XYZ file of C-alpha atoms in Angstrom:
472
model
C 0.000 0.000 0.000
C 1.409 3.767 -0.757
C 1.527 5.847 2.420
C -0.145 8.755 3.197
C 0.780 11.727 4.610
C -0.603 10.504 8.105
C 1.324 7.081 8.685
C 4.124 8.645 6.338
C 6.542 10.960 9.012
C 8.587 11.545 5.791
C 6.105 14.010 4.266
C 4.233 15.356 7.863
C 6.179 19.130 7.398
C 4.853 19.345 4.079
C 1.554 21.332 3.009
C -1.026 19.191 0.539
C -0.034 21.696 -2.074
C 3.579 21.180 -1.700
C 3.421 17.304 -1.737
C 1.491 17.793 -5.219
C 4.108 20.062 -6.300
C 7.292 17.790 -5.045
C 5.394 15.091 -7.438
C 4.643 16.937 -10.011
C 8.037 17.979 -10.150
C 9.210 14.148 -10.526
C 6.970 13.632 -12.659
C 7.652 16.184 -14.948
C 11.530 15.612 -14.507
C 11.956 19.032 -13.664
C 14.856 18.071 -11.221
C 16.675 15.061 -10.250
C 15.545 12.827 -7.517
C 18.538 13.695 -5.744
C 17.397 17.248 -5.779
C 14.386 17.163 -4.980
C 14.926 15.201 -2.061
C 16.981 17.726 -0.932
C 14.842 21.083 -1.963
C 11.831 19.287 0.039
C 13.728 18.084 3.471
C 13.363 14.243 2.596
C 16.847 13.293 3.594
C 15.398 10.129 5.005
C 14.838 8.665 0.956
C 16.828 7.519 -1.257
C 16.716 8.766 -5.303
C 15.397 5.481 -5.934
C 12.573 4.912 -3.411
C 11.431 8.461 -3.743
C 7.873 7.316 -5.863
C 7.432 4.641 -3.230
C 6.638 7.292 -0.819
C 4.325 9.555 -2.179
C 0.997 9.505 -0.893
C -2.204 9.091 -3.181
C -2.923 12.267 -4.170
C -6.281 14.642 -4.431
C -7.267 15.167 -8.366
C -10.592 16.613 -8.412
C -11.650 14.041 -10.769
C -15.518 12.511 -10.546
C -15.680 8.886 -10.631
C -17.276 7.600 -13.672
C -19.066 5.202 -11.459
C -19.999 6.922 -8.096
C -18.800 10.344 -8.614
C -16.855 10.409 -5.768
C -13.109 12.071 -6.475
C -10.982 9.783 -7.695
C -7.447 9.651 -6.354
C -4.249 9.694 -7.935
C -1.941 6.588 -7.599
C 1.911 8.229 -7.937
C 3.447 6.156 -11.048
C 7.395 6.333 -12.178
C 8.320 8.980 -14.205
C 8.914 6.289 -17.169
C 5.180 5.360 -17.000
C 2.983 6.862 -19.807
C -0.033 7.511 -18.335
C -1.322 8.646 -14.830
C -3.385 6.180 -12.892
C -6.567 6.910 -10.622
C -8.698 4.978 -8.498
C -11.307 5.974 -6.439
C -11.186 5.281 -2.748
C -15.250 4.097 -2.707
C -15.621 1.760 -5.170
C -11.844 0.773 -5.746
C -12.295 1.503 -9.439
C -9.064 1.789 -11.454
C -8.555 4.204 -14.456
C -5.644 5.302 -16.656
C -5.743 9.094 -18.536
C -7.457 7.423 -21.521
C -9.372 4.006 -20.267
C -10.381 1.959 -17.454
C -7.672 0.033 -16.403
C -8.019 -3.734 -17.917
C -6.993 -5.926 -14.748
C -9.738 -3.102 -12.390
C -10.969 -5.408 -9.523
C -13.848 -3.348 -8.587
C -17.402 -5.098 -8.660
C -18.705 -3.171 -11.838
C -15.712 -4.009 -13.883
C -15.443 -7.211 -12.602
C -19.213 -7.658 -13.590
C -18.454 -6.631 -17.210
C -15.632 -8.634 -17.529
C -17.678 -11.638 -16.778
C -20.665 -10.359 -19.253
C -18.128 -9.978 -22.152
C -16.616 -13.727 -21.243
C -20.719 -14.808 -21.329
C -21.306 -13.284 -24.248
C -18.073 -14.552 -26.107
C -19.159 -17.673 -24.551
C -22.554 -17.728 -26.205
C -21.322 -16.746 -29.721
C -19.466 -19.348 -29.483
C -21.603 -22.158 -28.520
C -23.948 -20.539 -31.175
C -21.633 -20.335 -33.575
C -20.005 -24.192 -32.618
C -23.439 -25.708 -32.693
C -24.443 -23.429 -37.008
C -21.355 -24.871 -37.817
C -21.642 -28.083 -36.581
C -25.623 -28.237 -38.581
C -23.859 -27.501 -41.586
C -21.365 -30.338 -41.438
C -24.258 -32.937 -40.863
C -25.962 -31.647 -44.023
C -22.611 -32.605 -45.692
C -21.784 -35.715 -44.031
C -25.209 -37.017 -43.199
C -25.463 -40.418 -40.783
C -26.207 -43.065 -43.397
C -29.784 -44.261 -42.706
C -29.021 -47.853 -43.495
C -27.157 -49.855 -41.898
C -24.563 -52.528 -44.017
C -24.891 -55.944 -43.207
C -22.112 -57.854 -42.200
C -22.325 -59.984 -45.289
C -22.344 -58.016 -47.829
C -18.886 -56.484 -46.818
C -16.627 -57.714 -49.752
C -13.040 -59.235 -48.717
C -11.217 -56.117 -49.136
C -13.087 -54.394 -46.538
C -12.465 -56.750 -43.951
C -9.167 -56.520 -44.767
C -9.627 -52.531 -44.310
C -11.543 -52.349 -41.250
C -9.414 -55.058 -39.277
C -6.589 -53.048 -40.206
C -8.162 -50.039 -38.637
C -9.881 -51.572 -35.793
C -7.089 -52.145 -33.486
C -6.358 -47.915 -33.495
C -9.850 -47.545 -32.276
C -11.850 -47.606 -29.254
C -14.677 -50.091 -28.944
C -17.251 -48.053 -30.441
C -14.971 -45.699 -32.593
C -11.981 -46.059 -35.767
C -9.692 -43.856 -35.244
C -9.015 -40.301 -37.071
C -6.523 -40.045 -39.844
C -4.060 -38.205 -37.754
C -3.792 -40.766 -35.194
C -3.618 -43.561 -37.769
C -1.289 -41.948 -39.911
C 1.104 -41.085 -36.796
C 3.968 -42.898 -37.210
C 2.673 -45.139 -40.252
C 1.601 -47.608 -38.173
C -1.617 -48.030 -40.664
C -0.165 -48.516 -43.888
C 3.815 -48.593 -45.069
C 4.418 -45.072 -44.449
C 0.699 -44.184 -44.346
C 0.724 -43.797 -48.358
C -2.199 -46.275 -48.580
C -3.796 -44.646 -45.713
C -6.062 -42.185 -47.477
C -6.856 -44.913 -49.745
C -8.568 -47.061 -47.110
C -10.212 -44.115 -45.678
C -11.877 -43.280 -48.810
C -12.845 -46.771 -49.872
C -14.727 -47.442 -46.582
C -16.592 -44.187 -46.253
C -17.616 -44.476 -49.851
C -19.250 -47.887 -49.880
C -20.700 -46.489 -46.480
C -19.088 -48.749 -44.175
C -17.770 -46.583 -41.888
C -19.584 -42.713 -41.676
C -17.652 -39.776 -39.359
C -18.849 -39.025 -35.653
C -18.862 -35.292 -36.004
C -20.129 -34.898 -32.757
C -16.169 -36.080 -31.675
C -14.589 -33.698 -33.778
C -12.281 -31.036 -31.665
C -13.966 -27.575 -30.633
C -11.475 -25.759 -32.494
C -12.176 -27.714 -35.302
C -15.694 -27.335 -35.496
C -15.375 -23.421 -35.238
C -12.955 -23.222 -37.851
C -13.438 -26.173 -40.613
C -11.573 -27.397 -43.237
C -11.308 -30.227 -45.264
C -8.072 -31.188 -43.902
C -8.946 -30.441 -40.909
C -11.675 -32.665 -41.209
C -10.130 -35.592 -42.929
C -7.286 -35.567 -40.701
C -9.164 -35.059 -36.747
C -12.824 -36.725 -37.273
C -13.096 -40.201 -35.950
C -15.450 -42.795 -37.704
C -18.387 -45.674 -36.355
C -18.553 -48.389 -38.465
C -22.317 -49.020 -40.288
C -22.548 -52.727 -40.061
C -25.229 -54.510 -38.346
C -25.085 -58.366 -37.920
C -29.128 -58.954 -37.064
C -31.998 -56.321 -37.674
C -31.613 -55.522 -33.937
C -27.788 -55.995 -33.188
C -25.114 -53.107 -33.936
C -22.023 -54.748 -33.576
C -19.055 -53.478 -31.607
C -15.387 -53.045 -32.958
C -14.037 -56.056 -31.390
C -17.287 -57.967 -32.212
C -16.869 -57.079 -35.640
C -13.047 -57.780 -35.592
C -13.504 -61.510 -34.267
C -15.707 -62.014 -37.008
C -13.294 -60.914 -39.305
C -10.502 -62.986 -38.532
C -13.056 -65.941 -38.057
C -13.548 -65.402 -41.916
C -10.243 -65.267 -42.400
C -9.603 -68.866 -40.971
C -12.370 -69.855 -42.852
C -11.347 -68.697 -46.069
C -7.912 -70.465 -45.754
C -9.438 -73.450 -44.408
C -11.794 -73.810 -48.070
C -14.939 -73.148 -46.241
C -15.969 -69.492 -47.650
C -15.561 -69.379 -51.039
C -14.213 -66.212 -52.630
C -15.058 -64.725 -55.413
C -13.335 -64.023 -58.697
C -13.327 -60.297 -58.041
C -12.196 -60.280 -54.028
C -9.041 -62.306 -55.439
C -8.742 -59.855 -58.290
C -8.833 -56.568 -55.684
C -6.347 -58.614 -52.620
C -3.624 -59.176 -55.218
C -4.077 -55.806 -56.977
C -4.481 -54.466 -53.211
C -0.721 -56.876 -52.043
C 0.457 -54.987 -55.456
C -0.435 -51.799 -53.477
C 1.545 -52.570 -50.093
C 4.560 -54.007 -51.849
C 5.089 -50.923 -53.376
C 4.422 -48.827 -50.528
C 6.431 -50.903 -48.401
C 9.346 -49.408 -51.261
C 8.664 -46.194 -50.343
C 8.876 -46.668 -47.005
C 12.877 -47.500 -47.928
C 13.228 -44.065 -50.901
C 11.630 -42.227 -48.300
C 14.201 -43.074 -45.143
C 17.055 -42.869 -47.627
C 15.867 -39.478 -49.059
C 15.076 -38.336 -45.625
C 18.905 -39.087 -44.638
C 20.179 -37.682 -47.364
C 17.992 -34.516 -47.353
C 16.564 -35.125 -50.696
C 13.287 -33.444 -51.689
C 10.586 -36.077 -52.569
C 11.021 -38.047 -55.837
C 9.330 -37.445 -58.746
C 6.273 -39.572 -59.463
C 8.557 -41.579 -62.239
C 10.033 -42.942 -59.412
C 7.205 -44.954 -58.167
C 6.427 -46.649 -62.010
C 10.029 -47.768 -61.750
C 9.520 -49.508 -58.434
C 6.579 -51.131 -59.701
C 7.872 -52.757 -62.288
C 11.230 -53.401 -60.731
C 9.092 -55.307 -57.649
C 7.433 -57.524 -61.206
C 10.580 -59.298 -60.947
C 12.297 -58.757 -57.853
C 11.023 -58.560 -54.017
C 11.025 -55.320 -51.593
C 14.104 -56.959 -49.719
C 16.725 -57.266 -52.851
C 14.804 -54.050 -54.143
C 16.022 -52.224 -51.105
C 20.145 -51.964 -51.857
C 19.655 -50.974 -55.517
C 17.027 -47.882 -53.891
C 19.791 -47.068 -51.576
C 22.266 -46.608 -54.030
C 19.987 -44.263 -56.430
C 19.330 -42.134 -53.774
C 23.233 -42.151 -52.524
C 24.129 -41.573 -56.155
C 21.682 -38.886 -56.776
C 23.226 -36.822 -53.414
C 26.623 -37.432 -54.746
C 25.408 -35.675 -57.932
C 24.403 -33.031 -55.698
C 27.160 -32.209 -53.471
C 30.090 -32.392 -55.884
C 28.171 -29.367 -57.777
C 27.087 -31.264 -60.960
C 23.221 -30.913 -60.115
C 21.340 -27.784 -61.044
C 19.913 -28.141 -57.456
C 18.596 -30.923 -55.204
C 15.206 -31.238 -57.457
C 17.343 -31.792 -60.580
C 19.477 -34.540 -58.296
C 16.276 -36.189 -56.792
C 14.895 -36.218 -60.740
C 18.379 -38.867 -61.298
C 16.423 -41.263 -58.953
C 14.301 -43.196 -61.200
C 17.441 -43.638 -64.067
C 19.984 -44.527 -61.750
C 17.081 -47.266 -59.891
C 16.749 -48.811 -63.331
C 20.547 -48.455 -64.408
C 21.516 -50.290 -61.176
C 19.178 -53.303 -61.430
C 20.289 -53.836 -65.141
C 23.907 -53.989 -64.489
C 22.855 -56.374 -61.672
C 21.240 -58.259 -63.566
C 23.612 -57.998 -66.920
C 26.659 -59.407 -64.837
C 24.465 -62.418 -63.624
C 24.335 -60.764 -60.010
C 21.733 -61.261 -56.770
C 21.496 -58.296 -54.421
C 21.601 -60.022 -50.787
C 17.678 -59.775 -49.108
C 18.162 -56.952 -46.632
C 15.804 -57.677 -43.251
C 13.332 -55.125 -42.003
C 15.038 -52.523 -40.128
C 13.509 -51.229 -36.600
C 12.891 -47.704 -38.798
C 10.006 -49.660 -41.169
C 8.151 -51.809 -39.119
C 5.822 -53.758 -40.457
C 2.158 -51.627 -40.997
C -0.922 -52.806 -39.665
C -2.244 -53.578 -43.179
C 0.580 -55.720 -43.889
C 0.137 -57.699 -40.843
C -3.207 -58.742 -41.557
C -3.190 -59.145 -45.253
C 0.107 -61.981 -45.028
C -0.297 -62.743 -40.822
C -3.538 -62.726 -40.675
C -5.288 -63.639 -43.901
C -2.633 -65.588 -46.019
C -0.814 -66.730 -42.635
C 0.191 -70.351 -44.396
C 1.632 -68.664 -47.085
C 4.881 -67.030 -45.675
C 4.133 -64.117 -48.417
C 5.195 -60.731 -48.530
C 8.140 -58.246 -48.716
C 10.503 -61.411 -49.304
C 8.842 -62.314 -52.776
C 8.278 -60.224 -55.732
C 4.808 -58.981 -56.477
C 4.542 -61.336 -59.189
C 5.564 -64.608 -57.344
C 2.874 -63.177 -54.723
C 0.461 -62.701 -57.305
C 0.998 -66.368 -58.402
C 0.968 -67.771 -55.345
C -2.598 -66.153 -54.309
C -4.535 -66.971 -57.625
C -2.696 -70.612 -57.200
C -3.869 -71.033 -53.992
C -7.719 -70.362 -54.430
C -7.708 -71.946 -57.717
C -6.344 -75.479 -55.316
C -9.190 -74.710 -52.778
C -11.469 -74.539 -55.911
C -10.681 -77.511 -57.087
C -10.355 -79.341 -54.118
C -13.936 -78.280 -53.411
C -15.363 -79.151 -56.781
C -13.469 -82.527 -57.261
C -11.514 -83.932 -53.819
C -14.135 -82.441 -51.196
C -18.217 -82.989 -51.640
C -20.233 -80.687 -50.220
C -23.773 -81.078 -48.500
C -26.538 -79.256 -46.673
C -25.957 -79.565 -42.502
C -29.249 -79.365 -40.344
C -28.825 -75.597 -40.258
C -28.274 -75.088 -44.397
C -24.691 -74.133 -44.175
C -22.285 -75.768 -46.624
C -20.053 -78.365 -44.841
C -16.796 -79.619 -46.636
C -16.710 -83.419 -46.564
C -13.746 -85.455 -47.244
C -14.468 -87.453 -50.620
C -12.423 -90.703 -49.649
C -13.936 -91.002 -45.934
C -17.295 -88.564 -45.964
C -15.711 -86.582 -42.858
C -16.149 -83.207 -42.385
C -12.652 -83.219 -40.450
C -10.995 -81.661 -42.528
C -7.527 -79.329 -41.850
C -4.903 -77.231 -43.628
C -1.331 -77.750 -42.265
C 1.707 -76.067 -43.444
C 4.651 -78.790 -44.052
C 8.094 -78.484 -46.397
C 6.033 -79.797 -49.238
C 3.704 -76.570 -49.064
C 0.063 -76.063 -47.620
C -1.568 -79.463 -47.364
C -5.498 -80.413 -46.588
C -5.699 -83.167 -43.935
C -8.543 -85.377 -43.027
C -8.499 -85.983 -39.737
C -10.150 -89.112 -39.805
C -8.822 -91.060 -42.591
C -5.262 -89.292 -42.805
C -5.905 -88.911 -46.766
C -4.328 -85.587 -47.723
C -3.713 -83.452 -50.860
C -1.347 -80.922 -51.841
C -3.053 -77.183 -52.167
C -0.374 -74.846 -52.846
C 3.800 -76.015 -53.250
C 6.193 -74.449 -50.839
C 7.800 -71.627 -51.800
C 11.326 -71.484 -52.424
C 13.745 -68.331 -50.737
């Protein structure tokens, strides 16, 4: 608190007048404080303490709020503007405006009518916004059943389902974050877009962020909202996440096991969709190695190469020869021969292509390299080869054409075995029951053995060969 002239001995031989003159005169800077200390008897101050002292002084000034006379509060001769408060109502003004921290009641009680008003446009404005958005992404008003979902979405939504909660899939952002969705999340807006458009999965606005919400965008959007998936099992049952994931891998099982049969088309999309992750699982290498050698992104060229280099080789021998382009290409750059590091990244594709030729033209094998801790296997790739085609032993080891092969071989075997090996007949229930043809058991299991993927009756011990082992 400032002293007044009463609990203040330093000031008590001083008139009113001459107190308002000694601070006018440090305010003004007429004299130093050293001076004036001494032209007003105040030996007991110091220069530096001298605005400490002064007492709040008279002004003459009505109170905007009470009319009572304000007072003035002595400020250092660096401050701006003179401050006031009243003594009544504790109000607190400056020369040109109320002062913004004031803790009297009347500008405490517009402070907290602004924040309520702020607070309301808000909300009002949260909750317009928030309208429009379900105009543009309406909840679908029918719900998928579980068995029309084609193989490809399963695939999809199992990959997703483990970044969820139990009722939600997760937002792009949280997917995406370290590519834990797809090999380095290049396949990840992909999946997105194939599930919302067939309307299995529709976005939870209701989830998205505030800030968000008041200020949309479609990347915004894309990126934060979280999704529910639209399936329904019976009329009455929504199904859960992890209901709907045990299902899926239950088809899975069954699918390698003969007893679902899959259609022409889900083969066609899960090799074109294995074509998909091989190469991605390529750019999960040219982007490290471009990363590390602080190379701009390759040109799109770049990617055609890989996917015909990965016809005829796998992601593991592709790996070296990517390396090298890349190391080539920031050789090109430092030693001054580039035009910049675009022009140098541009050398990727040509020097990818130049290096597997001359491979291949001296009769050469590039050694497998193994997945390093830096590109971890995605979730898309684990349930595609671990969790769909576990007997297979496919991916990132063989080329996309050997896994090609080996798919369409596969399901053409389980074809045949269930046209000419297996019979099948109606259970109590109607569902399709694979019988063996020698014994009439229904028995029947796939084992994986150094011949390949075998079908074993159980019963009878009278197995055939579906699909030859592969050879590293």
């Amino acid at each position: 608190m400032l002293k007044d002239t009463v609990t203040n001995p330093i000031f008590s031989h001083l008139t009113e007048d001459q107190v308002l003159e000694c601070y006018e005169m440090y305010r003004n800077n007429e004299l130093k404080n050293s001076e004036i200390i001494e032209l007003y008897d105040l030996y007991d101050l110091t220069p530096n303490t001298l605005v400490s002292q002064f007492p709040l002084l008279r002004t003459g000034i009505a109170c905007q709020l009470c009319s009572n006379d304000v007072l003035e509060r002595p400020t250092s001769k660096s401050g701006r503007f003179r401050e006031y408060v009243c003594p009544k109502c504790n109000h607190k003004v400056s020369e040109i405006r109320a002062d913004p921290m004031c803790r009297c009641d009347h500008c405490e009680s517009e402070r907290q009518e602004k924040r309520r008003k702020e607070r309301e446009a808000l909300e009002l404005r949260y909750q317009e916004n928030l309208d429009k958005l379900k105009k543009i992404y309406p909840v679908p008003s029918v719900k998928l059943s579980y068995g029309d979902l084609s193989l490809v979405d399963k695939i999809y939504l199992a990959s997703l389902i483990p970044l969820g909660s139990r009722d939600l899939l997760p937002s792009q952002i949280v997917a995406s974050s370290n590519s834990i969705l797809s090999p380095a999340g290049v396949l990840d807006k992909a999946i997105y877009s194939h599930l919302l458009d067939k309307g299995v999965i529709f976005p939870v606005l209701e989830n998205l962020p505030t800030e968000v919400v008041l200020n949309p965008s479609e990347r915004m959007l894309s990126s934060r909202q979280v999704y529910q998936a639209n399936i329904y099992l019976n009329v009455t049952d929504t199904l859960t996440n992890e209901v709907i994931y045990r299902h899926i891998l239950s088809d899975f099982e069954q699918i390698m096991n003969g007893n679902i049969e899959v259609q022409k088309k889900d083969i066609e999309q899960l090799c074109n969709l294995v074509e998909h992750i091989e190469v991605a699982e390529a750019v999960v290498f040219l982007s490290y190695f471009c990363q590390e050698a602080d190379l701009a992104e390759p040109p799109q060229k770049t990617y055609d190469v890989i996917r015909k280099m990965l016809t005829q080789m796998c992601v593991a021998q592709l790996a070296p020869h990517i390396k090298k382009s890349v190391k080539d290409a920031a050789y090109f750059y430092m030693t001054g021969k580039s035009q910049g590091k675009p022009h140098a990244t541009n050398t990727i594709p040509s020097k990818l292509e130049s290096s597997v030729a001359y491979y291949q033209k001296q009769g050469w094998a590039a050694n497998k390299w193994d997945r390093p801790y830096n590109t971890e296997k995605s979730n898309l790739s684990n349930v595609v080869y671990d969790k769909l085609l576990v007997h297979l032993n496919l991916g990132f080891y063989q080329s996309v054409g050997d896994i090609v092969q080996t798919i369409e071989h596969f399901f053409e075997q389980i074809r045949q075995l269930n046209k000419q090996n297996v019979s099948v007949i109606s259970d109590k229930t109607g569902a399709n029951v694979k019988r063996c043809a020698k014994c009439d058991s229904s028995n029947l299991e796939l084992l994986e053995s150094r011949k390949g993927i075998l079908a074993l009756c159980l019963d009878c011990n009278d197995s055939l060969l579906l699909q030859p082992a592969i050879e590293s």
